[in-house]
Amino acid sequence: MTFRARNVLDDCRVGLSMLEDETDVRRWRVHWAASVALIRAVGHVLDKVDGEDPIIKQAASAAFKQWKGADPRHEIFREFIERERNNLLKEYRSDVHPDAEVALAFEFSAQPASGGVPVRYAQIAEIDENIYRPFLGGAWEGIDARDVLSDAIEWWDGELTAIELEVARKRSGAK
């Protein structure tokens, strides 16, 4: 029923896989832009292509109103899927850390092998090769961009499933 939107969602999964493996920051940025465009395209394709079926269009329109509302279950749509797409495609900026190396400050306590009082340590470590690309602000500050994209893919999967179930219910005549 939402076949074309699901095709786009499958390509989002490919984009995520490419982001996971990419170590070059420029290539990573291109994969990110493509993945962000695709994750938003799921909704556009749902509306414009799968929505050529009036029952799907009606269910998708009702869902879109919920996604745009204040319900925290749909925050990922408003604050990532739409916001990051708008930032990238309209202004070519992103809330994702721009560099391949990310400096992390961490603090820990260690118990000496001989016993005694734990010793506190503070350290800064450089993480490179695009292993960690955190959001620098917004709702996902500090969270790796790929994890947020993965969550968005799962959110879309759930929303498309809900729409498909609603369409099946309407076609079967159930209330």
JSON list of N, CA and C in Angstrom, two decimals, residues 37-109:
[
{"chain": "A", "resi": 37, "resn": "ALA", "atom": "N", "xyz": [17.81, 14.16, 2.99]},
{"chain": "A", "resi": 37, "resn": "ALA", "atom": "CA", "xyz": [16.82, 14.42, 1.94]},
{"chain": "A", "resi": 37, "resn": "ALA", "atom": "C", "xyz": [15.89, 13.21, 1.78]},
{"chain": "A", "resi": 38, "resn": "LEU", "atom": "N", "xyz": [16.45, 12.03, 1.81]},
{"chain": "A", "resi": 38, "resn": "LEU", "atom": "CA", "xyz": [15.64, 10.82, 1.65]},
{"chain": "A", "resi": 38, "resn": "LEU", "atom": "C", "xyz": [14.69, 10.61, 2.82]},
{"chain": "A", "resi": 39, "resn": "ILE", "atom": "N", "xyz": [15.15, 10.87, 4.05]},
{"chain": "A", "resi": 39, "resn": "ILE", "atom": "CA", "xyz": [14.28, 10.60, 5.20]},
{"chain": "A", "resi": 39, "resn": "ILE", "atom": "C", "xyz": [13.06, 11.52, 5.16]},
{"chain": "A", "resi": 40, "resn": "ARG", "atom": "N", "xyz": [13.21, 12.72, 4.64]},
{"chain": "A", "resi": 40, "resn": "ARG", "atom": "CA", "xyz": [12.05, 13.61, 4.50]},
{"chain": "A", "resi": 40, "resn": "ARG", "atom": "C", "xyz": [11.22, 13.23, 3.28]},
{"chain": "A", "resi": 41, "resn": "ALA", "atom": "N", "xyz": [11.88, 12.71, 2.25]},
{"chain": "A", "resi": 41, "resn": "ALA", "atom": "CA", "xyz": [11.16, 12.32, 1.03]},
{"chain": "A", "resi": 41, "resn": "ALA", "atom": "C", "xyz": [10.17, 11.19, 1.28]},
{"chain": "A", "resi": 42, "resn": "VAL", "atom": "N", "xyz": [10.37, 10.40, 2.32]},
{"chain": "A", "resi": 42, "resn": "VAL", "atom": "CA", "xyz": [9.42, 9.33, 2.64]},
{"chain": "A", "resi": 42, "resn": "VAL", "atom": "C", "xyz": [8.01, 9.93, 2.75]},
{"chain": "A", "resi": 43, "resn": "GLY", "atom": "N", "xyz": [7.87, 11.02, 3.48]},
{"chain": "A", "resi": 43, "resn": "GLY", "atom": "CA", "xyz": [6.56, 11.64, 3.66]},
{"chain": "A", "resi": 43, "resn": "GLY", "atom": "C", "xyz": [6.02, 12.26, 2.39]},
{"chain": "A", "resi": 44, "resn": "HIS", "atom": "N", "xyz": [6.90, 12.87, 1.60]},
{"chain": "A", "resi": 44, "resn": "HIS", "atom": "CA", "xyz": [6.46, 13.48, 0.35]},
{"chain": "A", "resi": 44, "resn": "HIS", "atom": "C", "xyz": [5.96, 12.42, -0.63]},
{"chain": "A", "resi": 45, "resn": "VAL", "atom": "N", "xyz": [6.69, 11.31, -0.71]},
{"chain": "A", "resi": 45, "resn": "VAL", "atom": "CA", "xyz": [6.29, 10.22, -1.61]},
{"chain": "A", "resi": 45, "resn": "VAL", "atom": "C", "xyz": [5.00, 9.57, -1.10]},
{"chain": "A", "resi": 46, "resn": "LEU", "atom": "N", "xyz": [4.90, 9.42, 0.20]},
{"chain": "A", "resi": 46, "resn": "LEU", "atom": "CA", "xyz": [3.66, 8.90, 0.79]},
{"chain": "A", "resi": 46, "resn": "LEU", "atom": "C", "xyz": [2.48, 9.76, 0.35]},
{"chain": "A", "resi": 47, "resn": "ASP", "atom": "N", "xyz": [2.63, 11.06, 0.45]},
{"chain": "A", "resi": 47, "resn": "ASP", "atom": "CA", "xyz": [1.54, 11.99, 0.13]},
{"chain": "A", "resi": 47, "resn": "ASP", "atom": "C", "xyz": [1.28, 12.07, -1.37]},
{"chain": "A", "resi": 48, "resn": "LYS", "atom": "N", "xyz": [2.31, 12.26, -2.16]},
{"chain": "A", "resi": 48, "resn": "LYS", "atom": "CA", "xyz": [2.13, 12.55, -3.59]},
{"chain": "A", "resi": 48, "resn": "LYS", "atom": "C", "xyz": [1.99, 11.31, -4.47]},
{"chain": "A", "resi": 49, "resn": "VAL", "atom": "N", "xyz": [2.68, 10.24, -4.13]},
{"chain": "A", "resi": 49, "resn": "VAL", "atom": "CA", "xyz": [2.67, 9.05, -5.00]},
{"chain": "A", "resi": 49, "resn": "VAL", "atom": "C", "xyz": [1.73, 7.99, -4.44]},
{"chain": "A", "resi": 50, "resn": "ASP", "atom": "N", "xyz": [2.05, 7.48, -3.24]},
{"chain": "A", "resi": 50, "resn": "ASP", "atom": "CA", "xyz": [1.14, 6.50, -2.64]},
{"chain": "A", "resi": 50, "resn": "ASP", "atom": "C", "xyz": [-0.21, 7.14, -2.38]},
{"chain": "A", "resi": 51, "resn": "GLY", "atom": "N", "xyz": [-0.21, 8.45, -2.14]},
{"chain": "A", "resi": 51, "resn": "GLY", "atom": "CA", "xyz": [-1.45, 9.19, -1.87]},
{"chain": "A", "resi": 51, "resn": "GLY", "atom": "C", "xyz": [-2.35, 9.38, -3.09]},
{"chain": "A", "resi": 52, "resn": "GLU", "atom": "N", "xyz": [-1.93, 8.89, -4.24]},
{"chain": "A", "resi": 52, "resn": "GLU", "atom": "CA", "xyz": [-2.84, 8.90, -5.39]},
{"chain": "A", "resi": 52, "resn": "GLU", "atom": "C", "xyz": [-4.06, 8.02, -5.10]},
{"chain": "A", "resi": 53, "resn": "ASP", "atom": "N", "xyz": [-3.88, 7.06, -4.22]},
{"chain": "A", "resi": 53, "resn": "ASP", "atom": "CA", "xyz": [-5.01, 6.27, -3.73]},
{"chain": "A", "resi": 53, "resn": "ASP", "atom": "C", "xyz": [-5.71, 7.12, -2.67]},
{"chain": "A", "resi": 54, "resn": "PRO", "atom": "N", "xyz": [-6.99, 7.46, -2.86]},
{"chain": "A", "resi": 54, "resn": "PRO", "atom": "CA", "xyz": [-7.67, 8.38, -1.93]},
{"chain": "A", "resi": 54, "resn": "PRO", "atom": "C", "xyz": [-7.74, 7.88, -0.49]},
{"chain": "A", "resi": 55, "resn": "ILE", "atom": "N", "xyz": [-7.79, 6.59, -0.28]},
{"chain": "A", "resi": 55, "resn": "ILE", "atom": "CA", "xyz": [-7.85, 6.07, 1.09]},
{"chain": "A", "resi": 55, "resn": "ILE", "atom": "C", "xyz": [-6.49, 6.27, 1.78]},
{"chain": "A", "resi": 56, "resn": "ILE", "atom": "N", "xyz": [-5.41, 6.03, 1.05]},
{"chain": "A", "resi": 56, "resn": "ILE", "atom": "CA", "xyz": [-4.07, 6.27, 1.60]},
{"chain": "A", "resi": 56, "resn": "ILE", "atom": "C", "xyz": [-3.89, 7.76, 1.85]},
{"chain": "A", "resi": 57, "resn": "LYS", "atom": "N", "xyz": [-4.35, 8.59, 0.91]},
{"chain": "A", "resi": 57, "resn": "LYS", "atom": "CA", "xyz": [-4.22, 10.04, 1.05]},
{"chain": "A", "resi": 57, "resn": "LYS", "atom": "C", "xyz": [-4.93, 10.52, 2.32]},
{"chain": "A", "resi": 58, "resn": "GLN", "atom": "N", "xyz": [-6.11, 10.02, 2.57]},
{"chain": "A", "resi": 58, "resn": "GLN", "atom": "CA", "xyz": [-6.87, 10.42, 3.75]},
{"chain": "A", "resi": 58, "resn": "GLN", "atom": "C", "xyz": [-6.15, 10.00, 5.03]},
{"chain": "A", "resi": 59, "resn": "ALA", "atom": "N", "xyz": [-5.66, 8.78, 5.08]},
{"chain": "A", "resi": 59, "resn": "ALA", "atom": "CA", "xyz": [-4.95, 8.29, 6.27]},
{"chain": "A", "resi": 59, "resn": "ALA", "atom": "C", "xyz": [-3.65, 9.05, 6.46]},
{"chain": "A", "resi": 60, "resn": "ALA", "atom": "N", "xyz": [-2.92, 9.30, 5.39]},
{"chain": "A", "resi": 60, "resn": "ALA", "atom": "CA", "xyz": [-1.66, 10.03, 5.48]},
{"chain": "A", "resi": 60, "resn": "ALA", "atom": "C", "xyz": [-1.89, 11.48, 5.90]},
{"chain": "A", "resi": 61, "resn": "SER", "atom": "N", "xyz": [-2.92, 12.11, 5.41]},
{"chain": "A", "resi": 61, "resn": "SER", "atom": "CA", "xyz": [-3.22, 13.49, 5.80]},
{"chain": "A", "resi": 61, "resn": "SER", "atom": "C", "xyz": [-3.56, 13.59, 7.28]},
{"chain": "A", "resi": 62, "resn": "ALA", "atom": "N", "xyz": [-4.33, 12.64, 7.77]},
{"chain": "A", "resi": 62, "resn": "ALA", "atom": "CA", "xyz": [-4.66, 12.62, 9.21]},
{"chain": "A", "resi": 62, "resn": "ALA", "atom": "C", "xyz": [-3.39, 12.41, 10.04]},
{"chain": "A", "resi": 63, "resn": "ALA", "atom": "N", "xyz": [-2.53, 11.52, 9.58]},
{"chain": "A", "resi": 63, "resn": "ALA", "atom": "CA", "xyz": [-1.27, 11.26, 10.30]},
{"chain": "A", "resi": 63, "resn": "ALA", "atom": "C", "xyz": [-0.39, 12.50, 10.28]},
{"chain": "A", "resi": 64, "resn": "PHE", "atom": "N", "xyz": [-0.32, 13.18, 9.15]},
{"chain": "A", "resi": 64, "resn": "PHE", "atom": "CA", "xyz": [0.53, 14.37, 9.03]},
{"chain": "A", "resi": 64, "resn": "PHE", "atom": "C", "xyz": [0.11, 15.45, 10.02]},
{"chain": "A", "resi": 65, "resn": "LYS", "atom": "N", "xyz": [-1.18, 15.60, 10.23]},
{"chain": "A", "resi": 65, "resn": "LYS", "atom": "CA", "xyz": [-1.66, 16.57, 11.23]},
{"chain": "A", "resi": 65, "resn": "LYS", "atom": "C", "xyz": [-1.14, 16.21, 12.62]},
{"chain": "A", "resi": 66, "resn": "GLN", "atom": "N", "xyz": [-1.11, 14.92, 12.93]},
{"chain": "A", "resi": 66, "resn": "GLN", "atom": "CA", "xyz": [-0.58, 14.48, 14.22]},
{"chain": "A", "resi": 66, "resn": "GLN", "atom": "C", "xyz": [0.92, 14.74, 14.31]},
{"chain": "A", "resi": 67, "resn": "TRP", "atom": "N", "xyz": [1.64, 14.44, 13.24]},
{"chain": "A", "resi": 67, "resn": "TRP", "atom": "CA", "xyz": [3.09, 14.62, 13.23]},
{"chain": "A", "resi": 67, "resn": "TRP", "atom": "C", "xyz": [3.47, 16.08, 13.46]},
{"chain": "A", "resi": 68, "resn": "LYS", "atom": "N", "xyz": [2.69, 16.98, 12.90]},
{"chain": "A", "resi": 68, "resn": "LYS", "atom": "CA", "xyz": [2.98, 18.42, 13.02]},
{"chain": "A", "resi": 68, "resn": "LYS", "atom": "C", "xyz": [2.54, 18.98, 14.37]},
{"chain": "A", "resi": 69, "resn": "GLY", "atom": "N", "xyz": [1.73, 18.27, 15.12]},
{"chain": "A", "resi": 69, "resn": "GLY", "atom": "CA", "xyz": [1.23, 18.72, 16.41]},
{"chain": "A", "resi": 69, "resn": "GLY", "atom": "C", "xyz": [2.30, 18.62, 17.50]},
{"chain": "A", "resi": 70, "resn": "ALA", "atom": "N", "xyz": [1.86, 18.79, 18.73]},
{"chain": "A", "resi": 70, "resn": "ALA", "atom": "CA", "xyz": [2.79, 18.84, 19.86]},
{"chain": "A", "resi": 70, "resn": "ALA", "atom": "C", "xyz": [3.08, 17.48, 20.50]},
{"chain": "A", "resi": 71, "resn": "ASP", "atom": "N", "xyz": [2.49, 16.43, 20.01]},
{"chain": "A", "resi": 71, "resn": "ASP", "atom": "CA", "xyz": [2.67, 15.10, 20.61]},
{"chain": "A", "resi": 71, "resn": "ASP", "atom": "C", "xyz": [4.16, 14.73, 20.62]},
{"chain": "A", "resi": 72, "resn": "PRO", "atom": "N", "xyz": [4.72, 14.46, 21.80]},
{"chain": "A", "resi": 72, "resn": "PRO", "atom": "CA", "xyz": [6.15, 14.13, 21.88]},
{"chain": "A", "resi": 72, "resn": "PRO", "atom": "C", "xyz": [6.54, 12.86, 21.12]},
{"chain": "A", "resi": 73, "resn": "ARG", "atom": "N", "xyz": [5.58, 11.99, 20.83]},
{"chain": "A", "resi": 73, "resn": "ARG", "atom": "CA", "xyz": [5.90, 10.78, 20.06]},
{"chain": "A", "resi": 73, "resn": "ARG", "atom": "C", "xyz": [6.36, 11.10, 18.64]},
{"chain": "A", "resi": 74, "resn": "HIS", "atom": "N", "xyz": [6.01, 12.31, 18.18]},
{"chain": "A", "resi": 74, "resn": "HIS", "atom": "CA", "xyz": [6.36, 12.70, 16.80]},
{"chain": "A", "resi": 74, "resn": "HIS", "atom": "C", "xyz": [7.41, 13.80, 16.76]},
{"chain": "A", "resi": 75, "resn": "GLU", "atom": "N", "xyz": [8.10, 14.00, 17.88]},
{"chain": "A", "resi": 75, "resn": "GLU", "atom": "CA", "xyz": [9.14, 15.03, 17.93]},
{"chain": "A", "resi": 75, "resn": "GLU", "atom": "C", "xyz": [10.21, 14.79, 16.87]},
{"chain": "A", "resi": 76, "resn": "ILE", "atom": "N", "xyz": [10.51, 13.54, 16.60]},
{"chain": "A", "resi": 76, "resn": "ILE", "atom": "CA", "xyz": [11.55, 13.23, 15.63]},
{"chain": "A", "resi": 76, "resn": "ILE", "atom": "C", "xyz": [11.17, 13.74, 14.24]},
{"chain": "A", "resi": 77, "resn": "PHE", "atom": "N", "xyz": [9.89, 13.76, 13.93]},
{"chain": "A", "resi": 77, "resn": "PHE", "atom": "CA", "xyz": [9.46, 14.30, 12.64]},
{"chain": "A", "resi": 77, "resn": "PHE", "atom": "C", "xyz": [9.71, 15.81, 12.60]},
{"chain": "A", "resi": 78, "resn": "ARG", "atom": "N", "xyz": [9.27, 16.50, 13.64]},
{"chain": "A", "resi": 78, "resn": "ARG", "atom": "CA", "xyz": [9.37, 17.97, 13.65]},
{"chain": "A", "resi": 78, "resn": "ARG", "atom": "C", "xyz": [10.80, 18.45, 13.83]},
{"chain": "A", "resi": 79, "resn": "GLU", "atom": "N", "xyz": [11.50, 17.85, 14.80]},
{"chain": "A", "resi": 79, "resn": "GLU", "atom": "CA", "xyz": [12.79, 18.39, 15.21]},
{"chain": "A", "resi": 79, "resn": "GLU", "atom": "C", "xyz": [14.00, 17.76, 14.52]},
{"chain": "A", "resi": 80, "resn": "PHE", "atom": "N", "xyz": [13.78, 16.67, 13.80]},
{"chain": "A", "resi": 80, "resn": "PHE", "atom": "CA", "xyz": [14.89, 16.12, 13.03]},
{"chain": "A", "resi": 80, "resn": "PHE", "atom": "C", "xyz": [14.53, 16.01, 11.55]},
{"chain": "A", "resi": 81, "resn": "ILE", "atom": "N", "xyz": [13.53, 15.23, 11.22]},
{"chain": "A", "resi": 81, "resn": "ILE", "atom": "CA", "xyz": [13.22, 14.97, 9.81]},
{"chain": "A", "resi": 81, "resn": "ILE", "atom": "C", "xyz": [12.97, 16.28, 9.06]},
{"chain": "A", "resi": 82, "resn": "GLU", "atom": "N", "xyz": [12.14, 17.14, 9.60]},
{"chain": "A", "resi": 82, "resn": "GLU", "atom": "CA", "xyz": [11.87, 18.42, 8.93]},
{"chain": "A", "resi": 82, "resn": "GLU", "atom": "C", "xyz": [12.99, 19.43, 9.16]},
{"chain": "A", "resi": 83, "resn": "ARG", "atom": "N", "xyz": [13.40, 19.57, 10.41]},
{"chain": "A", "resi": 83, "resn": "ARG", "atom": "CA", "xyz": [14.36, 20.62, 10.76]},
{"chain": "A", "resi": 83, "resn": "ARG", "atom": "C", "xyz": [15.72, 20.41, 10.08]},
{"chain": "A", "resi": 84, "resn": "GLU", "atom": "N", "xyz": [16.26, 19.22, 10.17]},
{"chain": "A", "resi": 84, "resn": "GLU", "atom": "CA", "xyz": [17.57, 18.97, 9.57]},
{"chain": "A", "resi": 84, "resn": "GLU", "atom": "C", "xyz": [17.50, 19.06, 8.05]},
{"chain": "A", "resi": 85, "resn": "ARG", "atom": "N", "xyz": [16.39, 18.59, 7.46]},
{"chain": "A", "resi": 85, "resn": "ARG", "atom": "CA", "xyz": [16.23, 18.73, 6.01]},
{"chain": "A", "resi": 85, "resn": "ARG", "atom": "C", "xyz": [16.20, 20.20, 5.63]},
{"chain": "A", "resi": 86, "resn": "ASN", "atom": "N", "xyz": [15.42, 21.01, 6.35]},
{"chain": "A", "resi": 86, "resn": "ASN", "atom": "CA", "xyz": [15.35, 22.44, 6.04]},
{"chain": "A", "resi": 86, "resn": "ASN", "atom": "C", "xyz": [16.71, 23.11, 6.21]},
{"chain": "A", "resi": 87, "resn": "ASN", "atom": "N", "xyz": [17.41, 22.79, 7.29]},
{"chain": "A", "resi": 87, "resn": "ASN", "atom": "CA", "xyz": [18.74, 23.36, 7.52]},
{"chain": "A", "resi": 87, "resn": "ASN", "atom": "C", "xyz": [19.69, 23.03, 6.37]},
{"chain": "A", "resi": 88, "resn": "LEU", "atom": "N", "xyz": [19.73, 21.76, 5.99]},
{"chain": "A", "resi": 88, "resn": "LEU", "atom": "CA", "xyz": [20.68, 21.32, 4.96]},
{"chain": "A", "resi": 88, "resn": "LEU", "atom": "C", "xyz": [20.30, 21.79, 3.57]},
{"chain": "A", "resi": 89, "resn": "LEU", "atom": "N", "xyz": [19.06, 21.56, 3.18]},
{"chain": "A", "resi": 89, "resn": "LEU", "atom": "CA", "xyz": [18.70, 21.81, 1.80]},
{"chain": "A", "resi": 89, "resn": "LEU", "atom": "C", "xyz": [18.34, 23.25, 1.50]},
{"chain": "A", "resi": 90, "resn": "LYS", "atom": "N", "xyz": [18.03, 24.02, 2.51]},
{"chain": "A", "resi": 90, "resn": "LYS", "atom": "CA", "xyz": [17.69, 25.43, 2.28]},
{"chain": "A", "resi": 90, "resn": "LYS", "atom": "C", "xyz": [18.81, 26.38, 2.67]},
{"chain": "A", "resi": 91, "resn": "GLU", "atom": "N", "xyz": [19.69, 25.96, 3.60]},
{"chain": "A", "resi": 91, "resn": "GLU", "atom": "CA", "xyz": [20.75, 26.85, 4.07]},
{"chain": "A", "resi": 91, "resn": "GLU", "atom": "C", "xyz": [22.13, 26.20, 4.06]},
{"chain": "A", "resi": 92, "resn": "TYR", "atom": "N", "xyz": [22.21, 24.95, 3.74]},
{"chain": "A", "resi": 92, "resn": "TYR", "atom": "CA", "xyz": [23.42, 24.13, 3.78]},
{"chain": "A", "resi": 92, "resn": "TYR", "atom": "C", "xyz": [24.18, 24.32, 5.09]},
{"chain": "A", "resi": 93, "resn": "ARG", "atom": "N", "xyz": [23.44, 24.11, 6.17]},
{"chain": "A", "resi": 93, "resn": "ARG", "atom": "CA", "xyz": [24.02, 24.07, 7.51]},
{"chain": "A", "resi": 93, "resn": "ARG", "atom": "C", "xyz": [23.40, 22.89, 8.23]},
{"chain": "A", "resi": 94, "resn": "SER", "atom": "N", "xyz": [24.08, 22.45, 9.29]},
{"chain": "A", "resi": 94, "resn": "SER", "atom": "CA", "xyz": [23.62, 21.29, 10.02]},
{"chain": "A", "resi": 94, "resn": "SER", "atom": "C", "xyz": [24.00, 21.45, 11.48]},
{"chain": "A", "resi": 95, "resn": "ASP", "atom": "N", "xyz": [23.27, 20.79, 12.35]},
{"chain": "A", "resi": 95, "resn": "ASP", "atom": "CA", "xyz": [23.60, 20.77, 13.77]},
{"chain": "A", "resi": 95, "resn": "ASP", "atom": "C", "xyz": [24.57, 19.65, 14.12]},
{"chain": "A", "resi": 96, "resn": "VAL", "atom": "N", "xyz": [25.02, 18.90, 13.11]},
{"chain": "A", "resi": 96, "resn": "VAL", "atom": "CA", "xyz": [25.95, 17.80, 13.33]},
{"chain": "A", "resi": 96, "resn": "VAL", "atom": "C", "xyz": [27.37, 18.36, 13.39]},
{"chain": "A", "resi": 97, "resn": "HIS", "atom": "N", "xyz": [28.18, 17.83, 14.32]},
{"chain": "A", "resi": 97, "resn": "HIS", "atom": "CA", "xyz": [29.57, 18.25, 14.45]},
{"chain": "A", "resi": 97, "resn": "HIS", "atom": "C", "xyz": [30.24, 18.21, 13.08]},
{"chain": "A", "resi": 98, "resn": "PRO", "atom": "N", "xyz": [30.90, 19.29, 12.67]},
{"chain": "A", "resi": 98, "resn": "PRO", "atom": "CA", "xyz": [31.40, 19.37, 11.29]},
{"chain": "A", "resi": 98, "resn": "PRO", "atom": "C", "xyz": [32.71, 18.65, 11.01]},
{"chain": "A", "resi": 99, "resn": "ASP", "atom": "N", "xyz": [33.44, 18.24, 12.04]},
{"chain": "A", "resi": 99, "resn": "ASP", "atom": "CA", "xyz": [34.77, 17.69, 11.82]},
{"chain": "A", "resi": 99, "resn": "ASP", "atom": "C", "xyz": [34.82, 16.18, 11.97]},
{"chain": "A", "resi": 100, "resn": "ALA", "atom": "N", "xyz": [35.83, 15.59, 11.34]},
{"chain": "A", "resi": 100, "resn": "ALA", "atom": "CA", "xyz": [36.01, 14.14, 11.44]},
{"chain": "A", "resi": 100, "resn": "ALA", "atom": "C", "xyz": [36.52, 13.75, 12.82]},
{"chain": "A", "resi": 101, "resn": "GLU", "atom": "N", "xyz": [37.21, 14.68, 13.50]},
{"chain": "A", "resi": 101, "resn": "GLU", "atom": "CA", "xyz": [37.69, 14.42, 14.86]},
{"chain": "A", "resi": 101, "resn": "GLU", "atom": "C", "xyz": [36.84, 15.18, 15.85]},
{"chain": "A", "resi": 102, "resn": "VAL", "atom": "N", "xyz": [36.46, 14.51, 16.91]},
{"chain": "A", "resi": 102, "resn": "VAL", "atom": "CA", "xyz": [35.65, 15.11, 17.97]},
{"chain": "A", "resi": 102, "resn": "VAL", "atom": "C", "xyz": [36.41, 14.95, 19.28]},
{"chain": "A", "resi": 103, "resn": "ALA", "atom": "N", "xyz": [36.62, 16.06, 19.96]},
{"chain": "A", "resi": 103, "resn": "ALA", "atom": "CA", "xyz": [37.30, 16.01, 21.26]},
{"chain": "A", "resi": 103, "resn": "ALA", "atom": "C", "xyz": [36.25, 15.78, 22.34]},
{"chain": "A", "resi": 104, "resn": "LEU", "atom": "N", "xyz": [36.47, 14.76, 23.14]},
{"chain": "A", "resi": 104, "resn": "LEU", "atom": "CA", "xyz": [35.57, 14.45, 24.24]},
{"chain": "A", "resi": 104, "resn": "LEU", "atom": "C", "xyz": [36.30, 14.61, 25.56]},
{"chain": "A", "resi": 105, "resn": "ALA", "atom": "N", "xyz": [35.66, 15.29, 26.48]},
{"chain": "A", "resi": 105, "resn": "ALA", "atom": "CA", "xyz": [36.21, 15.41, 27.83]},
{"chain": "A", "resi": 105, "resn": "ALA", "atom": "C", "xyz": [35.47, 14.39, 28.69]},
{"chain": "A", "resi": 106, "resn": "PHE", "atom": "N", "xyz": [36.22, 13.65, 29.48]},
{"chain": "A", "resi": 106, "resn": "PHE", "atom": "CA", "xyz": [35.58, 12.70, 30.37]},
{"chain": "A", "resi": 106, "resn": "PHE", "atom": "C", "xyz": [36.34, 12.65, 31.69]},
{"chain": "A", "resi": 107, "resn": "GLU", "atom": "N", "xyz": [35.59, 12.28, 32.69]},
{"chain": "A", "resi": 107, "resn": "GLU", "atom": "CA", "xyz": [36.11, 12.19, 34.04]},
{"chain": "A", "resi": 107, "resn": "GLU", "atom": "C", "xyz": [35.76, 10.83, 34.60]},
{"chain": "A", "resi": 108, "resn": "PHE", "atom": "N", "xyz": [36.70, 10.24, 35.35]},
{"chain": "A", "resi": 108, "resn": "PHE", "atom": "CA", "xyz": [36.41, 8.94, 35.94]},
{"chain": "A", "resi": 108, "resn": "PHE", "atom": "C", "xyz": [37.22, 8.77, 37.22]},
{"chain": "A", "resi": 109, "resn": "SER", "atom": "N", "xyz": [36.82, 7.82, 38.02]},
{"chain": "A", "resi": 109, "resn": "SER", "atom": "CA", "xyz": [37.54, 7.46, 39.23]},
{"chain": "A", "resi": 109, "resn": "SER", "atom": "C", "xyz": [38.06, 6.04, 39.08]}
]
